[in-house]
C-alpha cells in the first residue's frame, strides 16, 4: 500500500503560492535580521546645545552626560503653611533630630524647607522617614593657572557659620535647565563682586550628572537624594587670587515665611589647585 501524498501547497485565489521555505534559508534570514536590526544601537549621535556638546546616548548607572530640565512635580507634596509641613514631618522623623532643626549650628528650620518646596527646589517622597530630592548644579569655576574657585564657608543670618569646602553649588528650580541654573547661581552668589554684565562661558563637554544619597546636614534625620549636575566654566571679572567674600540678597524675600527662615548672608571663597589633596577630597564629597 503506497503512502498517502503530502498536502499540496496552499493556493490563494490569485496566482501567488505560499510554500514553506527550507529550514536553512530561515536560519540564514534570522542571522541577517539579527545583525541588521542591532546596528542602530551601536551608533552614537551628537546632541548640540549652546555652549555644550556631548553624546545624546547617556551612560547608565551613576553618570549621565545629558542636560535636561528638572521636574519635581511627580512626587511633589503641597503644604499650605510651614505649620502643616511640621505636623506632617513630626510622626515621620526621629523627634530629637527634628527638634535640632534651626537650633544646631549649620542647620536650617522647617520654614526653609517649606520655602524650598513652595519654590520648586525640593520635593518629598511620602515615606518613613521621607526622602528629600534636590537637583543641584555645581559650577567648577576655572581661574588663573587652572585653579578652581571653592566656597570655604558661609555666614548665616543668625550669625552661625556653615563649612562648605566645595565649588559653587545652587539648588535648581523645577523645569530649569542646568545651563539656566548656572547663570542664576553665578548671579546670585557672586553677583555682588561682579559688574552688571556677567559673562559665563561653560566648557564644552564638561557636563556630567550623578546621584548622591546621604543624610542631610541642613535637615538632620531627613535622608537626601542629590541629583548633581556639574559643569566647568569661566567667569569674567572675579579676583584672580587670594580669598574674598560676596554677599547674597535675602532668599524668598517675597514670602512672609522668609522672616523666620535662615538664609546665607555671606559666601567666603578661595582659589585652589586642582591637584591638591583637599580638592581631590572635595570631588568625592561633591
PDB file of C-alpha atoms in Angstrom:
ATOM      1  CA  UNK A   1       0.000   0.000   0.000  1.00  0.00           C
ATOM      2  CA  UNK A   2       1.581   3.253  -1.130  1.00  0.00           C
ATOM      3  CA  UNK A   3       1.809   6.177   1.331  1.00  0.00           C
ATOM      4  CA  UNK A   4      -0.702   8.984   1.060  1.00  0.00           C
ATOM      5  CA  UNK A   5       0.572  12.026  -0.811  1.00  0.00           C
ATOM      6  CA  UNK A   6       1.507  15.034   1.360  1.00  0.00           C
ATOM      7  CA  UNK A   7      -0.618  18.164   1.467  1.00  0.00           C
ATOM      8  CA  UNK A   8      -0.421  20.348  -1.560  1.00  0.00           C
ATOM      9  CA  UNK A   9       0.765  23.982  -1.246  1.00  0.00           C
ATOM     10  CA  UNK A  10      -1.994  26.388  -0.298  1.00  0.00           C
ATOM     11  CA  UNK A  11      -3.042  28.475  -3.253  1.00  0.00           C
ATOM     12  CA  UNK A  12      -4.840  31.769  -2.952  1.00  0.00           C
ATOM     13  CA  UNK A  13      -7.496  32.954  -5.326  1.00  0.00           C
ATOM     14  CA  UNK A  14      -4.778  34.739  -7.317  1.00  0.00           C
ATOM     15  CA  UNK A  15      -1.561  33.403  -8.737  1.00  0.00           C
ATOM     16  CA  UNK A  16       0.590  33.649  -5.551  1.00  0.00           C
ATOM     17  CA  UNK A  17       1.604  30.357  -3.913  1.00  0.00           C
ATOM     18  CA  UNK A  18       2.622  30.150  -0.218  1.00  0.00           C
ATOM     19  CA  UNK A  19       5.295  27.496   0.156  1.00  0.00           C
ATOM     20  CA  UNK A  20       7.204  26.661   3.362  1.00  0.00           C
ATOM     21  CA  UNK A  21      10.902  27.527   2.673  1.00  0.00           C
ATOM     22  CA  UNK A  22      13.713  25.166   3.706  1.00  0.00           C
ATOM     23  CA  UNK A  23      14.996  25.479   7.300  1.00  0.00           C
ATOM     24  CA  UNK A  24      18.456  26.531   6.131  1.00  0.00           C
ATOM     25  CA  UNK A  25      17.045  29.586   4.390  1.00  0.00           C
ATOM     26  CA  UNK A  26      15.079  30.578   7.528  1.00  0.00           C
ATOM     27  CA  UNK A  27      18.206  30.306   9.675  1.00  0.00           C
ATOM     28  CA  UNK A  28      20.237  32.469   7.314  1.00  0.00           C
ATOM     29  CA  UNK A  29      17.470  35.088   7.215  1.00  0.00           C
ATOM     30  CA  UNK A  30      17.290  35.166  11.045  1.00  0.00           C
ATOM     31  CA  UNK A  31      21.032  35.787  11.366  1.00  0.00           C
ATOM     32  CA  UNK A  32      20.809  38.580   8.787  1.00  0.00           C
ATOM     33  CA  UNK A  33      17.972  40.257  10.716  1.00  0.00           C
ATOM     34  CA  UNK A  34      19.890  39.978  13.977  1.00  0.00           C
ATOM     35  CA  UNK A  35      22.929  41.895  12.708  1.00  0.00           C
ATOM     36  CA  UNK A  36      20.895  44.368  10.675  1.00  0.00           C
ATOM     37  CA  UNK A  37      18.499  45.313  13.493  1.00  0.00           C
ATOM     38  CA  UNK A  38      21.165  45.632  16.184  1.00  0.00           C
ATOM     39  CA  UNK A  39      23.314  48.112  14.288  1.00  0.00           C
ATOM     40  CA  UNK A  40      21.462  51.340  15.264  1.00  0.00           C
ATOM     41  CA  UNK A  41      22.109  50.661  18.966  1.00  0.00           C
ATOM     42  CA  UNK A  42      25.843  50.826  18.381  1.00  0.00           C
ATOM     43  CA  UNK A  43      25.831  54.225  16.717  1.00  0.00           C
ATOM     44  CA  UNK A  44      26.447  57.380  18.707  1.00  0.00           C
ATOM     45  CA  UNK A  45      24.860  60.643  17.657  1.00  0.00           C
ATOM     46  CA  UNK A  46      25.778  64.050  18.959  1.00  0.00           C
ATOM     47  CA  UNK A  47      23.367  66.411  20.684  1.00  0.00           C
ATOM     48  CA  UNK A  48      24.296  70.066  20.412  1.00  0.00           C
ATOM     49  CA  UNK A  49      23.141  72.715  22.868  1.00  0.00           C
ATOM     50  CA  UNK A  50      24.565  76.253  23.078  1.00  0.00           C
ATOM     51  CA  UNK A  51      27.894  76.159  24.950  1.00  0.00           C
ATOM     52  CA  UNK A  52      27.871  72.357  25.261  1.00  0.00           C
ATOM     53  CA  UNK A  53      28.390  69.275  23.103  1.00  0.00           C
ATOM     54  CA  UNK A  54      28.076  65.746  24.387  1.00  0.00           C
ATOM     55  CA  UNK A  55      26.734  62.290  23.326  1.00  0.00           C
ATOM     56  CA  UNK A  56      22.952  62.001  23.191  1.00  0.00           C
ATOM     57  CA  UNK A  57      23.129  58.330  24.261  1.00  0.00           C
ATOM     58  CA  UNK A  58      23.536  58.595  28.069  1.00  0.00           C
ATOM     59  CA  UNK A  59      25.686  56.211  30.042  1.00  0.00           C
ATOM     60  CA  UNK A  60      23.724  54.204  32.564  1.00  0.00           C
ATOM     61  CA  UNK A  61      24.231  53.943  36.301  1.00  0.00           C
ATOM     62  CA  UNK A  62      25.692  56.975  38.119  1.00  0.00           C
ATOM     63  CA  UNK A  63      26.878  59.465  35.500  1.00  0.00           C
ATOM     64  CA  UNK A  64      24.551  60.523  32.691  1.00  0.00           C
ATOM     65  CA  UNK A  65      26.038  63.179  30.398  1.00  0.00           C
ATOM     66  CA  UNK A  66      22.905  64.803  29.005  1.00  0.00           C
ATOM     67  CA  UNK A  67      21.368  68.097  30.093  1.00  0.00           C
ATOM     68  CA  UNK A  68      17.631  68.167  30.716  1.00  0.00           C
ATOM     69  CA  UNK A  69      15.088  70.192  32.631  1.00  0.00           C
ATOM     70  CA  UNK A  70      14.337  69.118  36.166  1.00  0.00           C
ATOM     71  CA  UNK A  71      10.820  68.051  37.051  1.00  0.00           C
ATOM     72  CA  UNK A  72       9.751  67.823  40.699  1.00  0.00           C
ATOM     73  CA  UNK A  73       6.046  67.582  40.055  1.00  0.00           C
ATOM     74  CA  UNK A  74       5.660  63.796  40.048  1.00  0.00           C
ATOM     75  CA  UNK A  75       6.332  63.370  43.785  1.00  0.00           C
ATOM     76  CA  UNK A  76       5.630  66.888  44.983  1.00  0.00           C
ATOM     77  CA  UNK A  77       3.714  67.333  48.222  1.00  0.00           C
ATOM     78  CA  UNK A  78       1.940  70.623  48.706  1.00  0.00           C
ATOM     79  CA  UNK A  79       1.680  72.184  52.165  1.00  0.00           C
ATOM     80  CA  UNK A  80      -0.362  75.317  52.758  1.00  0.00           C
ATOM     81  CA  UNK A  81       1.782  76.595  55.636  1.00  0.00           C
ATOM     82  CA  UNK A  82       5.049  75.763  57.419  1.00  0.00           C
ATOM     83  CA  UNK A  83       2.939  74.504  60.320  1.00  0.00           C
ATOM     84  CA  UNK A  84       1.152  71.965  58.129  1.00  0.00           C
ATOM     85  CA  UNK A  85       4.546  70.740  56.923  1.00  0.00           C
ATOM     86  CA  UNK A  86       5.771  70.485  60.502  1.00  0.00           C
ATOM     87  CA  UNK A  87       2.691  68.464  61.509  1.00  0.00           C
ATOM     88  CA  UNK A  88       3.303  66.101  58.565  1.00  0.00           C
ATOM     89  CA  UNK A  89       7.000  65.634  59.377  1.00  0.00           C
ATOM     90  CA  UNK A  90       6.806  65.083  63.153  1.00  0.00           C
ATOM     91  CA  UNK A  91       5.436  61.495  63.112  1.00  0.00           C
ATOM     92  CA  UNK A  92       7.808  60.569  60.263  1.00  0.00           C
ATOM     93  CA  UNK A  93      11.139  61.758  61.728  1.00  0.00           C
ATOM     94  CA  UNK A  94      13.112  60.978  64.900  1.00  0.00           C
ATOM     95  CA  UNK A  95      11.961  63.521  67.475  1.00  0.00           C
ATOM     96  CA  UNK A  96      15.467  64.502  68.595  1.00  0.00           C
ATOM     97  CA  UNK A  97      16.605  65.085  65.004  1.00  0.00           C
ATOM     98  CA  UNK A  98      13.596  67.203  64.089  1.00  0.00           C
ATOM     99  CA  UNK A  99      13.986  69.257  67.277  1.00  0.00           C
ATOM    100  CA  UNK A 100      17.538  70.201  66.239  1.00  0.00           C
ATOM    101  CA  UNK A 101      16.423  71.926  63.025  1.00  0.00           C
ATOM    102  CA  UNK A 102      17.395  75.598  63.156  1.00  0.00           C
ATOM    103  CA  UNK A 103      18.884  75.105  66.636  1.00  0.00           C
ATOM    104  CA  UNK A 104      22.014  73.117  65.909  1.00  0.00           C
ATOM    105  CA  UNK A 105      24.621  75.378  64.206  1.00  0.00           C
ATOM    106  CA  UNK A 106      24.654  74.996  60.443  1.00  0.00           C
ATOM    107  CA  UNK A 107      21.131  73.559  60.210  1.00  0.00           C
ATOM    108  CA  UNK A 108      18.025  75.100  58.684  1.00  0.00           C
ATOM    109  CA  UNK A 109      14.469  75.133  60.045  1.00  0.00           C
ATOM    110  CA  UNK A 110      11.097  73.945  58.789  1.00  0.00           C
ATOM    111  CA  UNK A 111      10.388  77.377  57.290  1.00  0.00           C
ATOM    112  CA  UNK A 112      13.391  76.916  54.987  1.00  0.00           C
ATOM    113  CA  UNK A 113      12.150  73.521  53.852  1.00  0.00           C
ATOM    114  CA  UNK A 114       8.646  74.867  53.259  1.00  0.00           C
ATOM    115  CA  UNK A 115      10.085  77.678  51.121  1.00  0.00           C
ATOM    116  CA  UNK A 116      12.157  75.186  49.128  1.00  0.00           C
ATOM    117  CA  UNK A 117       9.036  73.121  48.454  1.00  0.00           C
ATOM    118  CA  UNK A 118       6.957  76.160  47.547  1.00  0.00           C
ATOM    119  CA  UNK A 119       9.641  77.456  45.191  1.00  0.00           C
ATOM    120  CA  UNK A 120      10.025  74.122  43.391  1.00  0.00           C
ATOM    121  CA  UNK A 121      13.580  73.494  44.605  1.00  0.00           C
ATOM    122  CA  UNK A 122      12.808  70.359  46.629  1.00  0.00           C
ATOM    123  CA  UNK A 123      10.313  67.520  46.675  1.00  0.00           C
ATOM    124  CA  UNK A 124       9.475  65.000  49.394  1.00  0.00           C
ATOM    125  CA  UNK A 125       8.633  61.337  48.902  1.00  0.00           C
ATOM    126  CA  UNK A 126       5.975  60.053  51.309  1.00  0.00           C
ATOM    127  CA  UNK A 127       7.904  57.505  53.365  1.00  0.00           C
ATOM    128  CA  UNK A 128       9.136  56.965  56.913  1.00  0.00           C
ATOM    129  CA  UNK A 129      11.397  58.827  57.040  1.00  0.00           C
ATOM    130  CA  UNK A 130      10.538  60.965  53.999  1.00  0.00           C
ATOM    131  CA  UNK A 131      13.192  61.321  51.299  1.00  0.00           C
ATOM    132  CA  UNK A 132      14.095  64.803  50.124  1.00  0.00           C
ATOM    133  CA  UNK A 133      15.145  65.015  46.471  1.00  0.00           C
ATOM    134  CA  UNK A 134      17.110  68.024  45.282  1.00  0.00           C
ATOM    135  CA  UNK A 135      18.606  68.789  41.874  1.00  0.00           C
ATOM    136  CA  UNK A 136      21.832  70.731  42.418  1.00  0.00           C
ATOM    137  CA  UNK A 137      24.045  72.441  39.862  1.00  0.00           C
ATOM    138  CA  UNK A 138      27.758  72.524  40.712  1.00  0.00           C
ATOM    139  CA  UNK A 139      29.976  75.010  38.861  1.00  0.00           C
ATOM    140  CA  UNK A 140      33.724  74.408  38.882  1.00  0.00           C
ATOM    141  CA  UNK A 141      34.902  77.934  38.039  1.00  0.00           C
ATOM    142  CA  UNK A 142      38.354  77.871  36.444  1.00  0.00           C
ATOM    143  CA  UNK A 143      40.703  80.757  37.133  1.00  0.00           C
ATOM    144  CA  UNK A 144      44.332  81.776  36.804  1.00  0.00           C
ATOM    145  CA  UNK A 145      46.820  78.894  36.407  1.00  0.00           C
ATOM    146  CA  UNK A 146      43.904  76.473  36.097  1.00  0.00           C
ATOM    147  CA  UNK A 147      42.873  76.933  39.732  1.00  0.00           C
ATOM    148  CA  UNK A 148      39.322  76.173  40.918  1.00  0.00           C
ATOM    149  CA  UNK A 149      37.152  78.562  42.940  1.00  0.00           C
ATOM    150  CA  UNK A 150      35.953  76.942  46.178  1.00  0.00           C
ATOM    151  CA  UNK A 151      33.480  78.216  48.754  1.00  0.00           C
ATOM    152  CA  UNK A 152      35.223  77.646  52.090  1.00  0.00           C
ATOM    153  CA  UNK A 153      32.326  78.579  54.375  1.00  0.00           C
ATOM    154  CA  UNK A 154      29.125  80.586  54.742  1.00  0.00           C
ATOM    155  CA  UNK A 155      27.870  83.060  57.311  1.00  0.00           C
ATOM    156  CA  UNK A 156      24.159  82.601  58.033  1.00  0.00           C
ATOM    157  CA  UNK A 157      21.643  85.260  59.034  1.00  0.00           C
ATOM    158  CA  UNK A 158      21.683  84.119  62.684  1.00  0.00           C
ATOM    159  CA  UNK A 159      25.477  84.605  62.871  1.00  0.00           C
ATOM    160  CA  UNK A 160      26.345  80.909  62.711  1.00  0.00           C
ATOM    161  CA  UNK A 161      28.968  79.592  60.290  1.00  0.00           C
ATOM    162  CA  UNK A 162      28.492  76.629  57.997  1.00  0.00           C
ATOM    163  CA  UNK A 163      31.520  74.945  56.423  1.00  0.00           C
ATOM    164  CA  UNK A 164      31.181  74.224  52.717  1.00  0.00           C
ATOM    165  CA  UNK A 165      34.564  73.303  51.186  1.00  0.00           C
ATOM    166  CA  UNK A 166      33.189  72.798  47.689  1.00  0.00           C
ATOM    167  CA  UNK A 167      32.782  74.632  44.362  1.00  0.00           C
ATOM    168  CA  UNK A 168      29.831  76.941  43.783  1.00  0.00           C
ATOM    169  CA  UNK A 169      26.587  74.992  44.144  1.00  0.00           C
ATOM    170  CA  UNK A 170      22.949  76.001  43.881  1.00  0.00           C
ATOM    171  CA  UNK A 171      19.618  74.189  44.135  1.00  0.00           C
ATOM    172  CA  UNK A 172      17.846  74.022  40.794  1.00  0.00           C
ATOM    173  CA  UNK A 173      14.256  75.083  40.362  1.00  0.00           C
ATOM    174  CA  UNK A 174      11.590  72.903  38.793  1.00  0.00           C
ATOM    175  CA  UNK A 175      11.790  72.765  34.967  1.00  0.00           C
ATOM    176  CA  UNK A 176      15.089  74.675  34.982  1.00  0.00           C
ATOM    177  CA  UNK A 177      17.930  73.525  32.718  1.00  0.00           C
ATOM    178  CA  UNK A 178      21.459  73.169  34.137  1.00  0.00           C
ATOM    179  CA  UNK A 179      22.610  75.985  31.854  1.00  0.00           C
ATOM    180  CA  UNK A 180      19.921  78.322  33.227  1.00  0.00           C
ATOM    181  CA  UNK A 181      20.783  77.292  36.786  1.00  0.00           C
ATOM    182  CA  UNK A 182      24.495  78.002  36.211  1.00  0.00           C
ATOM    183  CA  UNK A 183      23.763  81.585  35.120  1.00  0.00           C
ATOM    184  CA  UNK A 184      21.415  82.145  38.055  1.00  0.00           C
ATOM    185  CA  UNK A 185      23.879  80.629  40.575  1.00  0.00           C
ATOM    186  CA  UNK A 186      26.731  82.867  39.427  1.00  0.00           C
ATOM    187  CA  UNK A 187      24.490  85.937  39.501  1.00  0.00           C
ATOM    188  CA  UNK A 188      23.057  85.220  42.960  1.00  0.00           C
ATOM    189  CA  UNK A 189      26.205  84.076  44.782  1.00  0.00           C
ATOM    190  CA  UNK A 190      28.942  86.055  43.010  1.00  0.00           C
ATOM    191  CA  UNK A 191      26.968  88.982  41.586  1.00  0.00           C
ATOM    192  CA  UNK A 192      27.890  91.391  44.393  1.00  0.00           C
ATOM    193  CA  UNK A 193      31.538  91.398  43.283  1.00  0.00           C
ATOM    194  CA  UNK A 194      30.918  91.329  39.526  1.00  0.00           C
ATOM    195  CA  UNK A 195      29.917  94.081  37.158  1.00  0.00           C
ATOM    196  CA  UNK A 196      26.351  94.402  35.927  1.00  0.00           C
ATOM    197  CA  UNK A 197      27.344  92.491  32.795  1.00  0.00           C
ATOM    198  CA  UNK A 198      28.086  88.905  33.874  1.00  0.00           C
ATOM    199  CA  UNK A 199      29.886  86.693  31.363  1.00  0.00           C
ATOM    200  CA  UNK A 200      29.828  82.931  31.957  1.00  0.00           C
ATOM    201  CA  UNK A 201      31.444  80.541  29.476  1.00  0.00           C
ATOM    202  CA  UNK A 202      30.673  76.859  30.040  1.00  0.00           C
ATOM    203  CA  UNK A 203      33.435  74.500  28.920  1.00  0.00           C
ATOM    204  CA  UNK A 204      32.118  72.255  26.094  1.00  0.00           C
ATOM    205  CA  UNK A 205      31.894  68.597  27.074  1.00  0.00           C
ATOM    206  CA  UNK A 206      32.355  69.276  30.800  1.00  0.00           C
ATOM    207  CA  UNK A 207      28.770  68.439  31.815  1.00  0.00           C
ATOM    208  CA  UNK A 208      28.209  65.371  33.993  1.00  0.00           C
ATOM    209  CA  UNK A 209      25.346  64.085  36.094  1.00  0.00           C
ATOM    210  CA  UNK A 210      25.463  61.758  39.077  1.00  0.00           C
ATOM    211  CA  UNK A 211      23.367  60.672  42.048  1.00  0.00           C
ATOM    212  CA  UNK A 212      24.439  61.060  45.673  1.00  0.00           C
ATOM    213  CA  UNK A 213      22.327  59.732  48.539  1.00  0.00           C
ATOM    214  CA  UNK A 214      23.174  60.632  52.136  1.00  0.00           C
ATOM    215  CA  UNK A 215      21.728  62.200  55.273  1.00  0.00           C
ATOM    216  CA  UNK A 216      21.079  65.911  55.020  1.00  0.00           C
ATOM    217  CA  UNK A 217      23.311  68.234  57.047  1.00  0.00           C
ATOM    218  CA  UNK A 218      20.799  71.071  56.766  1.00  0.00           C
ATOM    219  CA  UNK A 219      17.877  68.928  57.991  1.00  0.00           C
ATOM    220  CA  UNK A 220      19.143  66.229  60.409  1.00  0.00           C
ATOM    221  CA  UNK A 221      17.258  62.943  60.248  1.00  0.00           C
ATOM    222  CA  UNK A 222      15.902  63.644  56.764  1.00  0.00           C
ATOM    223  CA  UNK A 223      17.540  61.439  54.097  1.00  0.00           C
ATOM    224  CA  UNK A 224      18.537  63.331  50.975  1.00  0.00           C
ATOM    225  CA  UNK A 225      18.814  62.293  47.356  1.00  0.00           C
ATOM    226  CA  UNK A 226      21.003  64.764  45.476  1.00  0.00           C
ATOM    227  CA  UNK A 227      20.983  64.778  41.683  1.00  0.00           C
ATOM    228  CA  UNK A 228      24.233  66.613  40.923  1.00  0.00           C
ATOM    229  CA  UNK A 229      24.661  68.427  37.609  1.00  0.00           C
ATOM    230  CA  UNK A 230      28.290  69.555  37.202  1.00  0.00           C
ATOM    231  CA  UNK A 231      29.981  71.823  34.661  1.00  0.00           C
ATOM    232  CA  UNK A 232      33.303  73.619  34.300  1.00  0.00           C
ATOM    233  CA  UNK A 233      33.087  77.310  33.483  1.00  0.00           C
ATOM    234  CA  UNK A 234      34.992  80.583  33.135  1.00  0.00           C
ATOM    235  CA  UNK A 235      33.528  83.686  34.803  1.00  0.00           C
ATOM    236  CA  UNK A 236      34.927  87.082  33.834  1.00  0.00           C
ATOM    237  CA  UNK A 237      35.539  89.777  36.441  1.00  0.00           C
ATOM    238  CA  UNK A 238      36.425  87.690  39.521  1.00  0.00           C
ATOM    239  CA  UNK A 239      39.502  88.434  41.680  1.00  0.00           C
ATOM    240  CA  UNK A 240      42.342  86.350  40.241  1.00  0.00           C
ATOM    241  CA  UNK A 241      43.981  85.331  43.518  1.00  0.00           C
ATOM    242  CA  UNK A 242      43.632  85.329  47.297  1.00  0.00           C
ATOM    243  CA  UNK A 243      40.454  84.999  49.341  1.00  0.00           C
ATOM    244  CA  UNK A 244      37.344  87.137  49.121  1.00  0.00           C
ATOM    245  CA  UNK A 245      33.688  87.160  50.151  1.00  0.00           C
ATOM    246  CA  UNK A 246      30.406  88.004  48.466  1.00  0.00           C
ATOM    247  CA  UNK A 247      27.010  88.986  49.839  1.00  0.00           C
ATOM    248  CA  UNK A 248      23.742  87.478  48.689  1.00  0.00           C
ATOM    249  CA  UNK A 249      20.348  89.137  48.680  1.00  0.00           C
ATOM    250  CA  UNK A 250      17.860  87.543  51.046  1.00  0.00           C
ATOM    251  CA  UNK A 251      16.269  84.435  49.568  1.00  0.00           C
ATOM    252  CA  UNK A 252      12.486  84.185  49.208  1.00  0.00           C
ATOM    253  CA  UNK A 253      12.083  87.879  50.057  1.00  0.00           C
ATOM    254  CA  UNK A 254       8.537  87.889  48.692  1.00  0.00           C
ATOM    255  CA  UNK A 255       7.292  85.291  51.185  1.00  0.00           C
ATOM    256  CA  UNK A 256       6.141  86.012  54.728  1.00  0.00           C
ATOM    257  CA  UNK A 257       7.724  82.721  55.851  1.00  0.00           C
ATOM    258  CA  UNK A 258      11.140  84.153  54.970  1.00  0.00           C
ATOM    259  CA  UNK A 259      11.078  86.202  58.183  1.00  0.00           C
ATOM    260  CA  UNK A 260      11.534  83.019  60.236  1.00  0.00           C
ATOM    261  CA  UNK A 261      13.839  81.211  57.804  1.00  0.00           C
ATOM    262  CA  UNK A 262      17.636  81.197  57.908  1.00  0.00           C
ATOM    263  CA  UNK A 263      19.489  82.483  54.871  1.00  0.00           C
ATOM    264  CA  UNK A 264      23.079  82.912  53.726  1.00  0.00           C
ATOM    265  CA  UNK A 265      24.410  86.373  54.481  1.00  0.00           C
ATOM    266  CA  UNK A 266      27.954  85.976  53.140  1.00  0.00           C
ATOM    267  CA  UNK A 267      29.861  83.494  50.979  1.00  0.00           C
ATOM    268  CA  UNK A 268      33.616  83.100  51.542  1.00  0.00           C
ATOM    269  CA  UNK A 269      35.740  81.992  48.578  1.00  0.00           C
ATOM    270  CA  UNK A 270      39.293  80.895  47.845  1.00  0.00           C
ATOM    271  CA  UNK A 271      41.248  79.611  44.841  1.00  0.00           C
ATOM    272  CA  UNK A 272      42.676  76.083  44.991  1.00  0.00           C
ATOM    273  CA  UNK A 273      44.967  73.964  42.868  1.00  0.00           C
ATOM    274  CA  UNK A 274      43.071  71.169  41.097  1.00  0.00           C
ATOM    275  CA  UNK A 275      45.693  68.591  42.021  1.00  0.00           C
ATOM    276  CA  UNK A 276      45.767  69.482  45.724  1.00  0.00           C
ATOM    277  CA  UNK A 277      44.806  66.749  48.182  1.00  0.00           C
ATOM    278  CA  UNK A 278      41.962  68.897  49.535  1.00  0.00           C
ATOM    279  CA  UNK A 279      40.422  69.394  46.105  1.00  0.00           C
ATOM    280  CA  UNK A 280      40.500  65.637  45.456  1.00  0.00           C
ATOM    281  CA  UNK A 281      38.514  65.163  48.690  1.00  0.00           C
ATOM    282  CA  UNK A 282      36.088  67.879  47.565  1.00  0.00           C
ATOM    283  CA  UNK A 283      35.316  65.999  44.374  1.00  0.00           C
ATOM    284  CA  UNK A 284      34.409  62.903  46.392  1.00  0.00           C
ATOM    285  CA  UNK A 285      32.055  64.927  48.586  1.00  0.00           C
ATOM    286  CA  UNK A 286      30.507  66.901  45.741  1.00  0.00           C
TER     287      UNK A 286
END
